[in-house]
PDB file of C-alpha atoms in Angstrom:
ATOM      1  CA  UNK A   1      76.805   7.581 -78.332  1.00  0.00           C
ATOM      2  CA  UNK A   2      74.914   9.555 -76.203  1.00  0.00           C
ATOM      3  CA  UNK A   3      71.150   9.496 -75.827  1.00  0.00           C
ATOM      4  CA  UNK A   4      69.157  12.235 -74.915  1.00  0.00           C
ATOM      5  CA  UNK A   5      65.344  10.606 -73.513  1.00  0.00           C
ATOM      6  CA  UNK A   6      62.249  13.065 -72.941  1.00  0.00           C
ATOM      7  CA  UNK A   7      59.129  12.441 -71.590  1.00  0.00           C
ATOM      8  CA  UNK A   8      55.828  12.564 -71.918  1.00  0.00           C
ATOM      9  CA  UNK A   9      55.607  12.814 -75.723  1.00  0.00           C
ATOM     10  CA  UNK A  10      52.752  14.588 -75.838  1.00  0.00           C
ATOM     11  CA  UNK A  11      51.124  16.425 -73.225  1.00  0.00           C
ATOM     12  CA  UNK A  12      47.365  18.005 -73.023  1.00  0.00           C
ATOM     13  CA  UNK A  13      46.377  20.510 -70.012  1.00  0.00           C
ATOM     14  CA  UNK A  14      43.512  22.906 -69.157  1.00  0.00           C
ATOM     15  CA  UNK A  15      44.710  26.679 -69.150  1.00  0.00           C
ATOM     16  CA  UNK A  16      45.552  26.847 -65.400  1.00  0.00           C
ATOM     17  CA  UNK A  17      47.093  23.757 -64.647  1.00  0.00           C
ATOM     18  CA  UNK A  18      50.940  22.961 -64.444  1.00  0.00           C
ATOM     19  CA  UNK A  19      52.991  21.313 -66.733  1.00  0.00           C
ATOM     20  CA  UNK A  20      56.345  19.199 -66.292  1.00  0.00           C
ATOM     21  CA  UNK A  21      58.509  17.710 -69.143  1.00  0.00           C
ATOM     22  CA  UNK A  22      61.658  15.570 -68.235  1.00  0.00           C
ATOM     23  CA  UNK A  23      64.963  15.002 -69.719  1.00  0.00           C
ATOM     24  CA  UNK A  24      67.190  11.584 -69.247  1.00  0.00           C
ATOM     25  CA  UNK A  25      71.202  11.636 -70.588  1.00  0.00           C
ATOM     26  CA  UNK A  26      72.659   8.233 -70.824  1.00  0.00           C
ATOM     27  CA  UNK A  27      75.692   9.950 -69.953  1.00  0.00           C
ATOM     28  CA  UNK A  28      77.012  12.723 -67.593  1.00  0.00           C
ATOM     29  CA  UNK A  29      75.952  16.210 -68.945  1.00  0.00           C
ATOM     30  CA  UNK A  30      78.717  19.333 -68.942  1.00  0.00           C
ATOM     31  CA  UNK A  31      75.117  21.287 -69.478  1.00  0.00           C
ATOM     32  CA  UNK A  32      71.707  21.454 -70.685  1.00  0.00           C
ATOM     33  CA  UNK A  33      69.513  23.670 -72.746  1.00  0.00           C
ATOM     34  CA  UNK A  34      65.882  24.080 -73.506  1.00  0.00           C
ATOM     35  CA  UNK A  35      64.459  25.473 -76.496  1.00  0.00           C
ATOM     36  CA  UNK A  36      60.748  26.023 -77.277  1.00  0.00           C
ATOM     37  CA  UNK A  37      59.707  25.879 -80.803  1.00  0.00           C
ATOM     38  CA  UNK A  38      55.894  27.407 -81.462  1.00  0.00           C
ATOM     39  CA  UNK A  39      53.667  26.147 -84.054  1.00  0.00           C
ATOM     40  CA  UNK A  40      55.723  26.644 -87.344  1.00  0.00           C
ATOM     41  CA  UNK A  41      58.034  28.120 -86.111  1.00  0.00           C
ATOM     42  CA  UNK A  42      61.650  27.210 -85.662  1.00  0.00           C
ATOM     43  CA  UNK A  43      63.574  26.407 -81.852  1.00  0.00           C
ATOM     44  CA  UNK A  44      64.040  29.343 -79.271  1.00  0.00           C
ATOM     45  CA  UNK A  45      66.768  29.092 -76.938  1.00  0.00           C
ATOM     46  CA  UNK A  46      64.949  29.231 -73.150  1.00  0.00           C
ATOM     47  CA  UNK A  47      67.526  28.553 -70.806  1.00  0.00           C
ATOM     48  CA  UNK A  48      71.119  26.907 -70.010  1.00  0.00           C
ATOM     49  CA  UNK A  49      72.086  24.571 -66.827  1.00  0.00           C
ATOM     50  CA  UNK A  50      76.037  24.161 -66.220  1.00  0.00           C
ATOM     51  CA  UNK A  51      75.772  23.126 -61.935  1.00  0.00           C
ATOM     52  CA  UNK A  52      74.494  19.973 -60.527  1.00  0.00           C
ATOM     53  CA  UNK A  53      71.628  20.699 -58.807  1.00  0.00           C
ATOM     54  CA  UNK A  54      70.782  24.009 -60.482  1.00  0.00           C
ATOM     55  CA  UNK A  55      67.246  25.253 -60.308  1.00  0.00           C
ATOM     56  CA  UNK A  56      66.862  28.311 -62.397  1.00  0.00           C
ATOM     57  CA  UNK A  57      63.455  29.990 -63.333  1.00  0.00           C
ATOM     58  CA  UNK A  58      62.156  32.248 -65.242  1.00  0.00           C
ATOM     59  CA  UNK A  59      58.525  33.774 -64.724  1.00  0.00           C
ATOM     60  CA  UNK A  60      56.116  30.859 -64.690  1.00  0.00           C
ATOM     61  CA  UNK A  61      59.028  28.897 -66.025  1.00  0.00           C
ATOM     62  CA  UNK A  62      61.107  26.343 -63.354  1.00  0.00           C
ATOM     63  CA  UNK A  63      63.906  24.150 -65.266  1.00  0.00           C
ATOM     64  CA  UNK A  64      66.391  21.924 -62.544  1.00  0.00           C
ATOM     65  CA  UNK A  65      69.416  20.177 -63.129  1.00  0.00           C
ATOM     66  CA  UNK A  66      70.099  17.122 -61.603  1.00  0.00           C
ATOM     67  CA  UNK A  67      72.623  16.135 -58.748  1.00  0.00           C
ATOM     68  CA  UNK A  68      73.957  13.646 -61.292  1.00  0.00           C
ATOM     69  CA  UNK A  69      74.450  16.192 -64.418  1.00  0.00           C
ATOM     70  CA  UNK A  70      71.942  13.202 -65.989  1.00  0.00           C
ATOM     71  CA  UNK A  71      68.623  14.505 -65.780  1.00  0.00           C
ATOM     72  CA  UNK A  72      66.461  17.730 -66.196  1.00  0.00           C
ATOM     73  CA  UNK A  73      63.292  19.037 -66.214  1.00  0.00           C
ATOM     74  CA  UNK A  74      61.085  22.026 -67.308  1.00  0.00           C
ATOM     75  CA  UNK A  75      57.882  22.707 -64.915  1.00  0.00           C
ATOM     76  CA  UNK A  76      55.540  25.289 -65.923  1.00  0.00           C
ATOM     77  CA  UNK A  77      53.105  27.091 -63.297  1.00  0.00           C
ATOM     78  CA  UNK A  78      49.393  27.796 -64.427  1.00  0.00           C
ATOM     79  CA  UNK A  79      49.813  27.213 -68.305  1.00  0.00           C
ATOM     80  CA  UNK A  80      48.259  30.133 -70.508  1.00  0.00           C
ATOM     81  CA  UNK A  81      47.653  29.575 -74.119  1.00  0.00           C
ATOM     82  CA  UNK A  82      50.564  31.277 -74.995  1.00  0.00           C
ATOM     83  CA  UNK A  83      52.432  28.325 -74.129  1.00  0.00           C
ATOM     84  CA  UNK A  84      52.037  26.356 -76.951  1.00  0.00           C
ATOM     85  CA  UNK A  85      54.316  24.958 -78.362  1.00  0.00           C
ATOM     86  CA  UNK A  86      57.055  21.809 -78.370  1.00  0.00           C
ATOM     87  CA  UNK A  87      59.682  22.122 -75.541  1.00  0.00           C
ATOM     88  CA  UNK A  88      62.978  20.343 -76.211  1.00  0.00           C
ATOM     89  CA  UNK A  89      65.962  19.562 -74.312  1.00  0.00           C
ATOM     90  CA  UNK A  90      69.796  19.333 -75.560  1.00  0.00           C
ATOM     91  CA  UNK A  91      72.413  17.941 -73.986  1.00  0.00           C
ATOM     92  CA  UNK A  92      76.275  18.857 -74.396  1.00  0.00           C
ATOM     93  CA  UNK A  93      78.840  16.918 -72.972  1.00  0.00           C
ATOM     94  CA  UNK A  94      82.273  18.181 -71.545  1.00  0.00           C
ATOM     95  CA  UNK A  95      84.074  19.841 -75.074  1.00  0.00           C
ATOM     96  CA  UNK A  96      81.679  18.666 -76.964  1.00  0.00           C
ATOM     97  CA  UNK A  97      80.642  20.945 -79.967  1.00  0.00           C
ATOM     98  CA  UNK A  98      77.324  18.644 -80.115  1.00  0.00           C
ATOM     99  CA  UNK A  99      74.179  19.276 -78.920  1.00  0.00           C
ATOM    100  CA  UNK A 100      71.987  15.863 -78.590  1.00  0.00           C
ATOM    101  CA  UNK A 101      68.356  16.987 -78.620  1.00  0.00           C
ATOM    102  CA  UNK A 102      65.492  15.237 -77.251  1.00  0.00           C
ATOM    103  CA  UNK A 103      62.401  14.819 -79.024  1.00  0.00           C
ATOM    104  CA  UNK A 104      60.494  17.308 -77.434  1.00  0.00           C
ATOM    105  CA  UNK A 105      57.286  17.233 -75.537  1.00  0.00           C
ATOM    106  CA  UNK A 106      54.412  18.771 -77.222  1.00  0.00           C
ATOM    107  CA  UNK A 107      51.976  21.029 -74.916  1.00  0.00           C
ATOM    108  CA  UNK A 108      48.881  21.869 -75.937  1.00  0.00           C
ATOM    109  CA  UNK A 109      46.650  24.484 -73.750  1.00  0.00           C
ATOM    110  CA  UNK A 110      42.958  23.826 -74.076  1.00  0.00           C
ATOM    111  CA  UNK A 111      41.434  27.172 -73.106  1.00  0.00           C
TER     112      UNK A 111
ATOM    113  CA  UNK B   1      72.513  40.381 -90.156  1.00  0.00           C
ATOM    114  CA  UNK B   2      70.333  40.482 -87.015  1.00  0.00           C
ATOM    115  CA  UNK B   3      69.477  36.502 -86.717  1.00  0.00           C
ATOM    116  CA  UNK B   4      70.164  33.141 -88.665  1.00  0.00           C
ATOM    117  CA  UNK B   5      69.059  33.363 -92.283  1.00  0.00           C
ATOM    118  CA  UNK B   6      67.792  30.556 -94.177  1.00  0.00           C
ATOM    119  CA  UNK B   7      66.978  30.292 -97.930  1.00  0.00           C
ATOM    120  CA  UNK B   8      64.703  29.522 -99.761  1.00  0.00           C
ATOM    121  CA  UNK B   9      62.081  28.545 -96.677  1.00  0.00           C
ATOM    122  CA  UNK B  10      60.067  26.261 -99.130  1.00  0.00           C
ATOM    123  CA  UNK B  11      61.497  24.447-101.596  1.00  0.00           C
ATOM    124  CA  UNK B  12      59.338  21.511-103.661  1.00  0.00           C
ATOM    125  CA  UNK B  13      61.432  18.911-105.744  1.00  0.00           C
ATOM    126  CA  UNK B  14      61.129  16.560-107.921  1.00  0.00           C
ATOM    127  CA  UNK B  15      63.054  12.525-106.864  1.00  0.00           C
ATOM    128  CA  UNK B  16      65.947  12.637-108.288  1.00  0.00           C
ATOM    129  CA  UNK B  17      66.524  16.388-108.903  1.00  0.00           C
ATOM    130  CA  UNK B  18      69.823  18.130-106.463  1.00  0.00           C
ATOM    131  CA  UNK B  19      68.785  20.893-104.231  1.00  0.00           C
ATOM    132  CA  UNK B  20      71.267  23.011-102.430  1.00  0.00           C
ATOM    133  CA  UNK B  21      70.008  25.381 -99.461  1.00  0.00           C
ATOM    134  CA  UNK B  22      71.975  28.075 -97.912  1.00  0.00           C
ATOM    135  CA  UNK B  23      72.543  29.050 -94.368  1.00  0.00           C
ATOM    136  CA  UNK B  24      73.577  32.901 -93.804  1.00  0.00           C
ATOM    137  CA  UNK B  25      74.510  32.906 -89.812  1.00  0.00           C
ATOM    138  CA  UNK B  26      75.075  35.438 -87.303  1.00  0.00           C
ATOM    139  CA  UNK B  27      77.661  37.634 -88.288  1.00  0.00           C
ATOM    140  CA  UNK B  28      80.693  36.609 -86.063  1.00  0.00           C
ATOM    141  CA  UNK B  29      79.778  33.500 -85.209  1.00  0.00           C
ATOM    142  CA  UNK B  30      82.220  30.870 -85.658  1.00  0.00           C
ATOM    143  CA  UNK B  31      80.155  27.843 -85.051  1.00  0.00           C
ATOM    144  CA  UNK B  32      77.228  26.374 -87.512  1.00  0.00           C
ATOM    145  CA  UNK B  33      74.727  23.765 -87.394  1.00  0.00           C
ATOM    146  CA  UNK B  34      73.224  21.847 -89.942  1.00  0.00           C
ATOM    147  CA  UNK B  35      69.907  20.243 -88.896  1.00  0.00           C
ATOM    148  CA  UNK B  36      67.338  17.928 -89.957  1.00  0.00           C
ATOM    149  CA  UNK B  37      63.454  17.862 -88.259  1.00  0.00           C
ATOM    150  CA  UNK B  38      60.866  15.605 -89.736  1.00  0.00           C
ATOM    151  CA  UNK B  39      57.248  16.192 -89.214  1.00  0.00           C
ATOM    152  CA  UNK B  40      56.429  16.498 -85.613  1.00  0.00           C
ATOM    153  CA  UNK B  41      60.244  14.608 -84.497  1.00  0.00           C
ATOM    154  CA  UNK B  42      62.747  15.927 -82.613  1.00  0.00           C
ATOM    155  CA  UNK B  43      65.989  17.459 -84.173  1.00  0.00           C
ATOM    156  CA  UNK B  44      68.573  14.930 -86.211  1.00  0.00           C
ATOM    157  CA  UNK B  45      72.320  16.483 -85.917  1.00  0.00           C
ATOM    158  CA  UNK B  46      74.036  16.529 -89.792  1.00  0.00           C
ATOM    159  CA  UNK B  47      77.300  18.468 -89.375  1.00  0.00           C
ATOM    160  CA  UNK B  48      78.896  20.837 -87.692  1.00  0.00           C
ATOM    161  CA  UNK B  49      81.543  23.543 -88.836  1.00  0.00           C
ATOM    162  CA  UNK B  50      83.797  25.459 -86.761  1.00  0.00           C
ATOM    163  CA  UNK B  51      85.022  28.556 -89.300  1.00  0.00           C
ATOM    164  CA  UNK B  52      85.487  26.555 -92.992  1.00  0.00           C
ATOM    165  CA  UNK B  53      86.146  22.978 -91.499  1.00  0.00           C
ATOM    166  CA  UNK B  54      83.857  20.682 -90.397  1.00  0.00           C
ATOM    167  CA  UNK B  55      85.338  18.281 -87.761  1.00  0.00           C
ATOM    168  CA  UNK B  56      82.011  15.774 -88.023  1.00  0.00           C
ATOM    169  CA  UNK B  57      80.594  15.019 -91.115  1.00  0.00           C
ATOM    170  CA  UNK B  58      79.245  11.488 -89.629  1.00  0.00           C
ATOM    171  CA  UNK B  59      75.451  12.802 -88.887  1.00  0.00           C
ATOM    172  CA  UNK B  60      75.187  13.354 -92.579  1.00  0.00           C
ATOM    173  CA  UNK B  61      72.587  10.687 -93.667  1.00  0.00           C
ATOM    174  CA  UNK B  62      74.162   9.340 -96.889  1.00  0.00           C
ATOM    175  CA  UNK B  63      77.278  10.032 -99.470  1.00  0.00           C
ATOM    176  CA  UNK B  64      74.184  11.824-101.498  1.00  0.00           C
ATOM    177  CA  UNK B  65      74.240  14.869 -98.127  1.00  0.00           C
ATOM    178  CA  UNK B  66      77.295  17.742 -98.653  1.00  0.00           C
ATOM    179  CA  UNK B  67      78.008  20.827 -97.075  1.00  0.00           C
ATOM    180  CA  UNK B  68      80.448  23.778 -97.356  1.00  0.00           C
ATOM    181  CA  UNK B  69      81.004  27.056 -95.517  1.00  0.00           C
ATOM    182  CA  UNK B  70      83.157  29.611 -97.332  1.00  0.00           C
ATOM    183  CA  UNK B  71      84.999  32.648 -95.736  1.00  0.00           C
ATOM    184  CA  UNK B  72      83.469  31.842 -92.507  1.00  0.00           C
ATOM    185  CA  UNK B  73      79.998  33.013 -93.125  1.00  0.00           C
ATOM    186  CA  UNK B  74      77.635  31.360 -95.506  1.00  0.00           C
ATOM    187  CA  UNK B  75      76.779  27.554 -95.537  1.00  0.00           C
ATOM    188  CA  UNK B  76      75.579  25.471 -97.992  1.00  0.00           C
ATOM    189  CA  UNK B  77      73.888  21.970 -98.026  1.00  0.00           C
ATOM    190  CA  UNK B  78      73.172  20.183-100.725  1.00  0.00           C
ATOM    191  CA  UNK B  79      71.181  17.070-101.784  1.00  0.00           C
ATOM    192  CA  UNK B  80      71.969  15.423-104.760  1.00  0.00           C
ATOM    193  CA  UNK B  81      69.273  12.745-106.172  1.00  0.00           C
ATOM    194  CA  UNK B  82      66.912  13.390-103.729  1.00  0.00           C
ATOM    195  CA  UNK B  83      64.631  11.000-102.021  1.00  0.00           C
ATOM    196  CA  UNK B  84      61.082  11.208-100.751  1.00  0.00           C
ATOM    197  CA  UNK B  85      62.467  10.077 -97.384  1.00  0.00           C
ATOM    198  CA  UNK B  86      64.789  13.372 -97.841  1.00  0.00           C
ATOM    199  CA  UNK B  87      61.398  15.676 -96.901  1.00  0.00           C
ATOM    200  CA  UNK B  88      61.930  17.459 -93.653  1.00  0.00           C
ATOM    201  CA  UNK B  89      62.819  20.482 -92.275  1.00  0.00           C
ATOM    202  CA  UNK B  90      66.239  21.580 -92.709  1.00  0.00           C
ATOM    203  CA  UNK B  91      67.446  23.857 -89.900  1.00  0.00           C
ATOM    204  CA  UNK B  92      70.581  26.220 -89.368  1.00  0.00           C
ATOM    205  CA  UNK B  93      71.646  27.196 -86.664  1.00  0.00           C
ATOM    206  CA  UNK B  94      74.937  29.428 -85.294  1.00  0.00           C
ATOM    207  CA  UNK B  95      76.886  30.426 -81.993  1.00  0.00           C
ATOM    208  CA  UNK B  96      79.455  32.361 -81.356  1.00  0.00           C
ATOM    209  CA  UNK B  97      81.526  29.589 -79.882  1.00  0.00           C
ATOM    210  CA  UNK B  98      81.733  25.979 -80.590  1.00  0.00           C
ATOM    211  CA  UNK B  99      81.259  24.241 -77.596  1.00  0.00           C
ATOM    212  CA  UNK B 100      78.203  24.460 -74.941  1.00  0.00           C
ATOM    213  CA  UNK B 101      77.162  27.564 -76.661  1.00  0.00           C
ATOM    214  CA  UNK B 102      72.981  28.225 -77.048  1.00  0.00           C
ATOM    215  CA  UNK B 103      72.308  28.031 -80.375  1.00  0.00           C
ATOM    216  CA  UNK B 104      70.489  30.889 -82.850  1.00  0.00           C
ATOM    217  CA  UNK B 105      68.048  28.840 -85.440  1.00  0.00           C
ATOM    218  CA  UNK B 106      67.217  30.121 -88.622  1.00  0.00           C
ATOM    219  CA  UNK B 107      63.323  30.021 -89.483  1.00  0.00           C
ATOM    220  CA  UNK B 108      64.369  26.886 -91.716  1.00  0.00           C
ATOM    221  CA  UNK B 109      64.021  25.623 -95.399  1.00  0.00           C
ATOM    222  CA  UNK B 110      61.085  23.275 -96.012  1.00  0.00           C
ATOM    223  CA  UNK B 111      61.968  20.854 -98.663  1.00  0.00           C
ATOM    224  CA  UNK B 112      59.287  18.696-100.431  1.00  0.00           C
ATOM    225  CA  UNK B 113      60.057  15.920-102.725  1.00  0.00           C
ATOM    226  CA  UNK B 114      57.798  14.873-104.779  1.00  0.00           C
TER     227      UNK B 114
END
């Protein structure tokens, strides 16, 4: 079945610096999501990628799509505190009703 | 309502006891996610229903897991004979549409077996 991979685990940075969190399918993508899910609270949807090669952002906020439709990533400019939280991707594949989640990176922001 | 509803958000249970938890989605939304997140793990897919049916029942852990939407709306999962490996978050979630849809999450029912 398909496998959705995300890296680093866990991820510590001073407020300022950049963060990146990647995504691997083990199979070709129809799209991806990201969700970020704060402190006790439950998943927000961020963001959706349907194109290969997509680069979409959103403030501070940078998520790509592979050429492949295999691979993602999330890169955050000049963390603030507010960022917090555990970033996740899901993967859907072509009529799929399924979303396979990664297990999420955890950022924390040390102030 | 406005968002994905979830009740009760904590529930504490004794082995062995049944618990059921309901899921009150996004009014008009067709699809619904069941959900499971252990402490500090990523999310573990249980079922999915499109209206009353649910095409995939096979992320459903054991035969002890059920679920059941009626009229289209409300969702219920239940546990019967619970475990102390069954303690996790259990998450809704709804879209509007089935497939490649972004998904709304209810704020989740924390279940605690003791």
């Amino acid at each position: 079945g398909q496998q959705v991979m995300q890296i680093p685990q866990y991820q510590h940075v001073q407020e300022g610096e950049d963060f990146t969190t990647y995504c691997n399918s083990s199979t070709t993508l129809s799209n991806i999501q990201w969700y970020k899910q704060r402190p006790g609270g439950h998943p927000v949807f961020l963001i959706q990628l349907v194109k290969s090669g997509e680069v979409k952002k959103q403030k501070r906020l940078t998520f790509q799509f592979g050429e492949a439709k295999k691979n993602s990533s999330l890169h955050i400019t000049a963390t603030q505190t507010t960022d917090v939280g555990t970033y996740f991707c899901a993967g859907g594949g072509a009529g799929s009703y399924q979303l396979t989640f990664g297990k999420g990176t955890k950022l924390s922001v040390i102030p | 309502g406005a968002g994905v509803s979830q009740s009760p958000s904590n529930k504490v249970t004794e082995k062995g006891k049944d618990v059921e938890l309901r899921c009150d989605p996004i009014s008009g939304h067709t699809a619904l996610y069941w959900y499971r997140q252990s402490l500090g793990q990523g999310l573990e897919f249980l079922i999915y229903f499109q209206g009353n049916s649910a095409p995939d029942k096979s992320g459903l852990p054991s035969d002890r897991f059920s679920a059941e939407r009626t009229g289209g709306s409300v969702s219920t999962l239940t546990i019967q004979r619970t475990q102390q490996e069954d303690s996790a978050v259990y998450l809704c979630a709804s879209s509007f549409l089935a497939t490649n849809e972004k998904l709304f999450f209810g704020s989740g029912t924390q279940l605690s077996v003791l």
